[in-house]
Tab-separated table of C-alpha atoms and ligand atoms in Angstrom:
chain	number	residue	atom	x	y	z
A	1	UNK	CA	96.203	110.122	152.018
A	2	UNK	CA	95.144	107.560	149.427
A	3	UNK	CA	96.830	107.801	146.049
A	4	UNK	CA	94.476	105.427	144.307
A	5	UNK	CA	91.338	103.395	144.711
A	6	UNK	CA	89.959	99.960	143.952
A	7	UNK	CA	86.220	99.642	143.218
A	8	UNK	CA	84.549	96.491	144.482
A	9	UNK	CA	80.972	95.225	144.138
A	10	UNK	CA	80.018	93.332	147.302
A	11	UNK	CA	77.202	90.744	147.398
A	12	UNK	CA	76.739	89.250	150.856
A	13	UNK	CA	74.628	86.245	149.890
A	14	UNK	CA	72.928	83.753	152.174
A	15	UNK	CA	73.732	81.651	155.242
A	16	UNK	CA	77.224	82.434	156.490
A	17	UNK	CA	77.748	84.986	153.689
A	18	UNK	CA	76.919	88.031	155.877
A	19	UNK	CA	79.512	86.723	158.384
A	20	UNK	CA	82.432	85.932	156.074
A	21	UNK	CA	82.036	88.593	153.360
A	22	UNK	CA	82.313	91.636	155.700
A	23	UNK	CA	85.355	89.936	157.284
A	24	UNK	CA	87.024	89.793	153.867
A	25	UNK	CA	86.081	93.412	153.107
A	26	UNK	CA	87.675	94.571	156.379
A	27	UNK	CA	90.876	92.673	155.587
A	28	UNK	CA	91.080	93.966	152.000
A	29	UNK	CA	90.412	97.513	153.179
A	30	UNK	CA	93.306	97.338	155.651
A	31	UNK	CA	95.722	95.694	153.213
A	32	UNK	CA	95.008	98.296	150.530
A	33	UNK	CA	95.148	101.191	153.014
A	34	UNK	CA	98.690	100.073	153.900
A	35	UNK	CA	99.484	100.660	150.201
A	36	UNK	CA	97.755	104.079	150.263
A	37	UNK	CA	94.903	102.712	148.198
A	38	UNK	CA	91.249	103.220	149.188
A	39	UNK	CA	88.752	100.385	148.812
A	40	UNK	CA	85.430	101.694	147.467
A	41	UNK	CA	82.680	99.153	148.038
A	42	UNK	CA	79.125	99.079	146.704
A	43	UNK	CA	76.806	96.512	148.283
A	44	UNK	CA	74.288	95.036	145.831
A	45	UNK	CA	71.138	93.020	146.639
A	46	UNK	CA	71.624	89.249	146.188
A	47	UNK	CA	70.156	86.006	147.522
A	48	UNK	CA	67.254	85.555	149.956
A	49	UNK	CA	67.413	89.195	151.092
A	50	UNK	CA	67.027	90.294	147.466
A	51	UNK	CA	63.981	88.033	147.068
A	52	UNK	CA	62.329	89.829	149.998
A	53	UNK	CA	63.179	93.276	148.656
A	54	UNK	CA	63.062	92.782	144.873
A	55	UNK	CA	61.304	89.462	144.278
A	56	UNK	CA	64.367	87.765	142.742
A	57	UNK	CA	67.706	86.425	144.092
A	58	UNK	CA	69.625	88.268	141.358
A	59	UNK	CA	67.515	91.362	140.573
A	60	UNK	CA	67.856	92.988	137.167
A	61	UNK	CA	69.261	96.085	138.916
A	62	UNK	CA	72.052	93.966	140.464
A	63	UNK	CA	72.998	92.519	137.072
A	64	UNK	CA	73.003	96.011	135.544
A	65	UNK	CA	75.227	97.398	138.289
A	66	UNK	CA	77.582	94.397	138.204
A	67	UNK	CA	78.335	95.254	134.586
A	68	UNK	CA	79.850	98.476	135.868
A	69	UNK	CA	82.386	96.696	138.115
A	70	UNK	CA	85.498	94.711	137.127
A	71	UNK	CA	85.853	93.228	140.611
A	72	UNK	CA	83.176	91.424	142.593
A	73	UNK	CA	83.198	89.790	146.012
A	74	UNK	CA	80.274	87.393	146.274
A	75	UNK	CA	79.004	85.330	149.211
A	76	UNK	CA	77.371	81.913	148.890
A	77	UNK	CA	73.749	81.408	147.932
A	78	UNK	CA	71.348	78.903	149.459
A	79	UNK	CA	68.946	78.337	146.592
A	80	UNK	CA	67.434	75.298	148.342
A	81	UNK	CA	65.777	77.756	150.739
A	82	UNK	CA	64.208	79.880	147.949
A	83	UNK	CA	60.625	79.479	146.756
A	84	UNK	CA	60.597	76.648	144.146
A	85	UNK	CA	59.991	79.008	141.207
A	86	UNK	CA	63.181	80.967	141.997
A	87	UNK	CA	65.574	78.041	142.556
A	88	UNK	CA	66.662	77.677	138.926
A	89	UNK	CA	68.924	78.838	137.524
A	90	UNK	CA	71.083	79.148	140.637
A	91	UNK	CA	72.236	82.770	141.117
A	92	UNK	CA	75.923	81.905	140.737
A	93	UNK	CA	75.291	80.089	137.470
A	94	UNK	CA	73.256	82.983	136.117
A	95	UNK	CA	76.050	85.449	136.846
A	96	UNK	CA	78.788	83.183	135.484
A	97	UNK	CA	76.812	82.674	132.285
A	98	UNK	CA	75.744	86.263	131.696
A	99	UNK	CA	79.289	87.597	132.238
A	100	UNK	CA	81.088	84.583	130.728
A	101	UNK	CA	83.226	83.946	133.811
A	102	UNK	CA	84.818	80.939	132.149
A	103	UNK	CA	87.925	80.400	134.257
A	104	UNK	CA	87.589	79.045	137.769
A	105	UNK	CA	90.872	78.961	139.692
A	106	UNK	CA	90.853	76.894	142.868
A	107	UNK	CA	94.137	76.614	144.780
A	108	UNK	CA	94.678	74.003	147.521
A	109	UNK	CA	97.628	74.508	149.838
A	110	UNK	CA	98.247	73.200	153.340
A	111	UNK	CA	99.120	75.922	155.843
A	112	UNK	CA	101.103	75.761	159.072
A	113	UNK	CA	98.796	75.560	162.079
A	114	UNK	CA	96.125	73.624	160.183
A	115	UNK	CA	95.927	69.847	160.438
A	116	UNK	CA	95.914	68.592	156.857
A	117	UNK	CA	95.564	65.069	155.478
A	118	UNK	CA	98.097	66.144	152.845
A	119	UNK	CA	100.515	68.532	154.593
A	120	UNK	CA	102.623	68.938	151.424
A	121	UNK	CA	99.775	69.736	148.994
A	122	UNK	CA	100.262	72.952	146.977
A	123	UNK	CA	98.358	72.874	143.721
A	124	UNK	CA	95.981	74.903	141.571
A	125	UNK	CA	92.919	73.460	139.879
A	126	UNK	CA	91.993	75.374	136.718
A	127	UNK	CA	88.389	74.464	136.014
A	128	UNK	CA	86.531	75.222	132.775
A	129	UNK	CA	83.437	77.004	134.000
A	130	UNK	CA	81.210	77.698	131.005
A	131	UNK	CA	80.210	74.339	129.528
A	132	UNK	CA	80.674	70.570	130.122
A	133	UNK	CA	77.743	68.793	131.777
A	134	UNK	CA	76.515	71.925	133.561
A	135	UNK	CA	72.988	72.019	132.209
A	136	UNK	CA	72.353	75.526	133.554
A	137	UNK	CA	74.969	77.135	131.310
A	138	UNK	CA	75.760	74.885	128.336
A	139	UNK	CA	72.796	75.870	126.139
A	140	UNK	CA	71.907	79.204	124.496
A	141	UNK	CA	68.213	78.488	125.098
A	142	UNK	CA	66.715	75.832	127.355
A	143	UNK	CA	68.440	73.392	129.651
A	144	UNK	CA	71.078	70.775	128.851
A	145	UNK	CA	69.104	68.322	130.988
A	146	UNK	CA	65.689	67.086	129.935
A	147	UNK	CA	63.177	64.239	130.370
A	148	UNK	CA	61.374	62.898	127.287
A	149	UNK	CA	59.225	60.744	129.631
A	150	UNK	CA	58.933	60.749	133.443
A	151	UNK	CA	61.203	57.673	133.510
A	152	UNK	CA	63.957	58.816	131.155
A	153	UNK	CA	66.449	61.598	131.916
A	154	UNK	CA	69.063	62.867	129.483
A	155	UNK	CA	71.923	65.272	129.895
A	156	UNK	CA	73.927	66.990	127.180
A	157	UNK	CA	77.632	67.597	127.706
A	158	UNK	CA	79.183	70.413	125.712
A	159	UNK	CA	82.893	70.735	124.921
A	160	UNK	CA	84.118	73.260	122.363
A	161	UNK	CA	87.566	73.892	120.962
A	162	UNK	CA	87.337	77.608	121.796
A	163	UNK	CA	86.429	77.109	125.467
A	164	UNK	CA	88.995	74.335	125.896
A	165	UNK	CA	91.684	76.491	124.341
A	166	UNK	CA	91.055	79.554	126.498
A	167	UNK	CA	91.056	77.531	129.731
A	168	UNK	CA	94.219	75.693	128.658
A	169	UNK	CA	95.916	79.070	128.132
A	170	UNK	CA	94.891	80.070	131.692
A	171	UNK	CA	96.426	76.854	133.022
A	172	UNK	CA	99.732	77.153	131.162
A	173	UNK	CA	100.082	80.827	132.065
A	174	UNK	CA	99.440	79.945	135.720
A	175	UNK	CA	102.006	77.133	135.553
A	176	UNK	CA	104.604	79.636	134.331
A	177	UNK	CA	104.004	81.669	137.496
A	178	UNK	CA	104.159	78.500	139.646
A	179	UNK	CA	106.316	75.354	139.351
A	180	UNK	CA	105.944	74.913	135.591
A	181	UNK	CA	103.879	71.718	135.326
A	182	UNK	CA	100.343	71.085	133.993
A	183	UNK	CA	98.296	67.892	134.337
A	184	UNK	CA	95.397	67.626	131.866
A	185	UNK	CA	92.539	65.643	133.429
A	186	UNK	CA	89.981	63.931	131.172
A	187	UNK	CA	88.061	60.668	130.716
A	188	UNK	CA	88.791	60.099	127.057
A	189	UNK	CA	88.723	56.305	127.360
A	190	UNK	CA	84.916	56.551	127.808
A	191	UNK	CA	83.839	60.101	126.893
A	192	UNK	CA	86.031	59.907	123.819
A	193	UNK	CA	84.679	62.773	121.753
A	194	UNK	CA	83.968	65.384	124.437
A	195	UNK	CA	86.733	64.950	126.992
A	196	UNK	CA	88.966	63.659	124.179
A	197	UNK	CA	88.610	67.011	122.406
A	198	UNK	CA	89.341	68.807	125.687
A	199	UNK	CA	92.527	66.757	126.224
A	200	UNK	CA	93.714	67.163	122.621
A	201	UNK	CA	93.202	70.941	122.591
A	202	UNK	CA	95.080	71.273	125.903
A	203	UNK	CA	97.979	69.254	124.447
A	204	UNK	CA	97.998	71.510	121.369
A	205	UNK	CA	98.185	74.591	123.597
A	206	UNK	CA	101.035	72.882	125.521
A	207	UNK	CA	103.184	73.134	122.383
A	208	UNK	CA	103.150	76.925	122.749
A	209	UNK	CA	104.662	76.539	126.236
A	210	UNK	CA	107.882	74.534	125.791
A	211	UNK	CA	109.035	75.748	129.226
A	212	UNK	CA	106.055	74.044	130.929
A	213	UNK	CA	105.979	70.253	131.301
A	214	UNK	CA	102.677	68.452	130.769
A	215	UNK	CA	101.094	65.086	131.463
A	216	UNK	CA	97.578	63.666	131.307
A	217	UNK	CA	95.446	61.608	133.705
A	218	UNK	CA	92.018	60.027	133.660
A	219	UNK	CA	89.825	61.722	136.264
A	220	UNK	CA	89.301	58.546	138.304
A	221	UNK	CA	93.042	57.894	138.471
A	222	UNK	CA	93.551	61.558	139.357
A	223	UNK	CA	91.291	61.235	142.414
A	224	UNK	CA	93.394	58.328	143.686
A	225	UNK	CA	96.704	60.021	142.853
A	226	UNK	CA	95.688	63.202	144.675
A	227	UNK	CA	95.326	61.147	147.843
A	228	UNK	CA	98.420	58.998	147.213
A	229	UNK	CA	100.943	61.672	146.196
A	230	UNK	CA	99.381	65.161	146.291
A	231	UNK	CA	102.716	66.971	146.319
A	232	UNK	CA	103.447	65.805	142.762
A	233	UNK	CA	100.845	68.115	141.223
A	234	UNK	CA	101.203	71.770	140.338
A	235	UNK	CA	98.439	72.935	137.952
A	236	UNK	CA	95.539	70.640	137.070
A	237	UNK	CA	93.351	71.722	134.151
A	238	UNK	CA	90.027	70.026	133.603
A	239	UNK	CA	86.430	70.384	132.497
A	240	UNK	CA	83.637	71.768	134.658
A	241	UNK	CA	82.229	68.771	136.568
A	242	UNK	CA	85.576	67.006	137.082
A	243	UNK	CA	87.021	70.297	138.352
A	244	UNK	CA	84.173	70.785	140.800
A	245	UNK	CA	84.639	67.329	142.303
A	246	UNK	CA	88.447	67.321	142.364
A	247	UNK	CA	88.577	70.765	143.975
A	248	UNK	CA	86.450	69.649	146.941
A	249	UNK	CA	88.761	66.658	147.337
A	250	UNK	CA	91.842	68.880	147.169
A	251	UNK	CA	90.310	71.369	149.638
A	252	UNK	CA	89.616	68.624	152.143
A	253	UNK	CA	93.153	67.219	151.711
A	254	UNK	CA	94.543	70.668	152.509
A	255	UNK	CA	92.544	70.950	155.750
A	256	UNK	CA	88.949	72.136	155.455
A	257	UNK	CA	86.363	73.386	153.002
A	258	UNK	CA	86.429	76.570	155.102
A	259	UNK	CA	89.912	77.315	153.696
A	260	UNK	CA	89.183	76.752	150.010
A	261	UNK	CA	89.500	79.923	147.925
A	262	UNK	CA	88.201	80.400	144.415
A	263	UNK	CA	88.260	83.011	141.663
A	264	UNK	CA	85.996	83.080	138.621
A	265	UNK	CA	87.098	85.275	135.749
A	266	UNK	CA	86.526	86.347	132.179
A	267	UNK	CA	89.040	88.339	130.175
A	268	UNK	CA	87.963	91.604	131.810
A	269	UNK	CA	86.114	90.803	135.043
A	270	UNK	CA	86.645	88.642	138.119
A	271	UNK	CA	84.510	87.351	140.967
A	272	UNK	CA	85.909	86.157	144.292
A	273	UNK	CA	83.682	83.512	145.870
A	274	UNK	CA	84.713	80.809	148.329
A	275	UNK	CA	84.308	77.180	147.261
A	276	UNK	CA	82.002	76.441	150.198
A	277	UNK	CA	78.245	76.943	150.220
A	278	UNK	CA	75.960	78.869	152.564
A	279	UNK	CA	76.530	76.375	155.423
A	280	UNK	CA	72.973	76.847	156.793
A	281	UNK	CA	73.741	74.414	159.638
A	282	UNK	CA	76.070	76.966	161.294
A	283	UNK	CA	74.732	80.258	159.873
A	284	UNK	CA	73.871	83.064	162.291
A	285	UNK	CA	76.293	81.949	165.003
A	286	UNK	CA	79.207	84.067	163.817
A	287	UNK	CA	81.401	80.965	163.887
A	288	UNK	CA	82.025	80.407	160.154
A	289	UNK	CA	85.589	80.264	158.922
A	290	UNK	CA	86.260	83.412	156.859
A	291	UNK	CA	89.626	82.166	155.492
A	292	UNK	CA	88.202	80.933	152.169
A	293	UNK	CA	86.527	84.273	151.445
A	294	UNK	CA	89.521	86.312	152.608
A	295	UNK	CA	91.882	84.205	150.464
A	296	UNK	CA	89.500	84.485	147.473
A	297	UNK	CA	89.581	88.278	147.896
A	298	UNK	CA	93.360	88.148	147.924
A	299	UNK	CA	93.245	86.243	144.604
A	300	UNK	CA	90.925	88.955	143.268
A	301	UNK	CA	93.375	91.722	144.164
A	302	UNK	CA	96.251	89.757	142.585
A	303	UNK	CA	94.221	89.209	139.409
A	304	UNK	CA	93.461	92.937	139.280
A	305	UNK	CA	97.091	93.869	139.896
A	306	UNK	CA	98.487	91.514	137.270
A	307	UNK	CA	95.955	92.574	134.677
A	308	UNK	CA	96.207	96.318	135.224
A	309	UNK	CA	99.844	96.563	136.267
A	310	UNK	CA	98.752	97.882	139.679
A	311	UNK	CA	101.655	96.824	141.913
A	312	UNK	CA	99.883	98.062	145.068
A	313	UNK	CA	97.117	95.478	144.631
A	314	UNK	CA	99.709	92.719	144.203
A	315	UNK	CA	101.493	93.853	147.364
A	316	UNK	CA	98.155	93.962	149.222
A	317	UNK	CA	97.446	90.399	148.074
A	318	UNK	CA	100.912	89.241	149.220
A	319	UNK	CA	100.303	90.917	152.583
A	320	UNK	CA	96.904	89.231	153.043
A	321	UNK	CA	98.353	85.790	152.239
A	322	UNK	CA	101.189	86.423	154.683
A	323	UNK	CA	98.851	87.649	157.431
A	324	UNK	CA	96.514	84.657	156.980
A	325	UNK	CA	99.442	82.238	157.255
A	326	UNK	CA	100.777	84.092	160.303
A	327	UNK	CA	97.441	84.122	162.162
A	328	UNK	CA	96.746	80.432	161.473
A	329	UNK	CA	100.296	79.460	162.480
A	330	UNK	CA	99.713	81.416	165.690
A	331	UNK	CA	96.836	79.065	166.522
A	332	UNK	CA	93.938	81.480	165.935
A	333	UNK	CA	91.196	79.343	164.392
A	334	UNK	CA	87.435	79.022	163.983
A	335	UNK	CA	85.493	75.966	165.195
A	336	UNK	CA	85.853	73.952	161.958
A	337	UNK	CA	89.625	73.940	162.552
A	338	UNK	CA	89.258	73.066	166.236
A	339	UNK	CA	89.529	76.637	167.540
A	340	UNK	CA	87.108	78.976	169.268
A	341	UNK	CA	87.565	82.276	167.383
A	342	UNK	CA	84.466	83.875	165.886
A	343	UNK	CA	84.496	84.947	162.226
A	344	UNK	CA	84.863	88.584	163.329
A	345	UNK	CA	87.629	87.815	165.870
A	346	UNK	CA	89.559	85.894	163.219
A	347	UNK	CA	89.237	88.816	160.809
A	348	UNK	CA	90.379	91.216	163.555
A	349	UNK	CA	93.481	89.075	164.079
A	350	UNK	CA	94.258	89.199	160.337
A	351	UNK	CA	93.725	92.980	160.273
A	352	UNK	CA	96.049	93.316	163.284
A	353	UNK	CA	98.681	91.133	161.578
A	354	UNK	CA	98.486	93.390	158.524
B	401	ATP	P1	76.635	74.058	148.154
B	401	ATP	O1	75.885	72.939	147.500
B	401	ATP	O2	75.949	75.368	148.083
B	401	ATP	O3	78.086	74.099	147.788
B	401	ATP	P2	76.745	72.369	150.466
B	401	ATP	O4	75.463	72.080	151.161
B	401	ATP	O5	77.340	71.325	149.605
B	401	ATP	O6	76.633	73.740	149.706
B	401	ATP	P3	78.274	73.838	152.412
B	401	ATP	O7	77.219	74.844	152.603
B	401	ATP	O8	79.565	74.291	151.858
B	401	ATP	O9	77.829	72.622	151.530
B	401	ATP	O10	78.521	73.082	153.799
B	401	ATP	C1	79.161	71.809	153.881
B	401	ATP	C2	79.684	71.614	155.294
B	401	ATP	O11	80.842	72.431	155.467
B	401	ATP	C3	78.689	72.042	156.358
B	401	ATP	O12	78.773	71.175	157.474
B	401	ATP	C4	79.131	73.442	156.727
B	401	ATP	O13	78.820	73.796	158.062
B	401	ATP	C5	80.645	73.364	156.518
B	401	ATP	N1	81.181	74.665	156.113
B	401	ATP	C6	81.031	75.244	154.888
B	401	ATP	N2	81.603	76.440	154.870
B	401	ATP	C7	82.138	76.644	156.089
B	401	ATP	C8	82.866	77.719	156.688
B	401	ATP	N3	83.170	78.831	156.013
B	401	ATP	N4	83.242	77.589	157.978
B	401	ATP	C9	82.966	76.473	158.666
B	401	ATP	N5	82.297	75.427	158.159
B	401	ATP	C10	81.869	75.501	156.885
């Protein structure tokens, strides 16, 4: 009999979302059940299906109900397929902004059984997720991108001390739980005021963590160094756009975008959502790789466990990571990794390994 429960809001999303999200729910359910914890899921309308039913990709009722959940599992959205009037803001951006999910953690680690360009990569990108050049979230009213004439486009980049400080704290705390090193990535030789402020605030926060070593890199150099010597990096903290680009690079170095997990969090709420998009080119075939969504869900359970002191969730997360590694090392793989397993068959193998 269950001695506890974990409440999870589930949003399937578009494209391969309805294939990979249920796979992750099944895995989380099994891992928690092994700890005598019940997973209570509530599916909320989101994406193209929500447009059909409610006229909007993120209906008001979904936003209201999300406020009632600390933990969300969210599939990808394919806003390019929405009617033009509903494409902006993108659903993910709207949710991140409304709930101030400012910290985006994106690990990249090569796993046995997966061919990786960088077989020794094991790093965590800590990406500031609330400001920078992201025009859909860096203004209170209006957009950070605008055109005074049809031939002139401008974009406002926002960097604040408060947002830089809170993301730096996330990075240094994460480094304490990992190998104790943070690399601050900026472009302060050109974007002197904005990314310079980001770098300086991170270095000020570093002084509170004498047990963590720190260095700094320009983002362009960082891209080259990630390819040249990926194993040298532990935690990389950076602003929004740089973090988005570097995390795709790191994901690809570790094997495939289909493996790349991601967690978005505020102080009191977290959203698991894979790095990859809706992958419309393969949607509906049941062949999508569910690893990224399963691993994101594992991060969600760990976040919940560490925040609430719920050891069972941490053990469930450990078990999911172990089962994923075991199944991949055993050669079970979806098509993107050269295998023939369907999304559901892969999830079944992980559930069996649990
Ligand atoms: P977005 O802009 O929403 O991030 P995108 O168009 O840049 O999306 P994806 O939808 O992530 O990119 O797809 C990029 C490529 O990666 C596609 O060829 C897609 O099939 C592949 N891909 C993405 N996710 C998966 C997955 N889970 N399993 C297998 N292949 C995937």
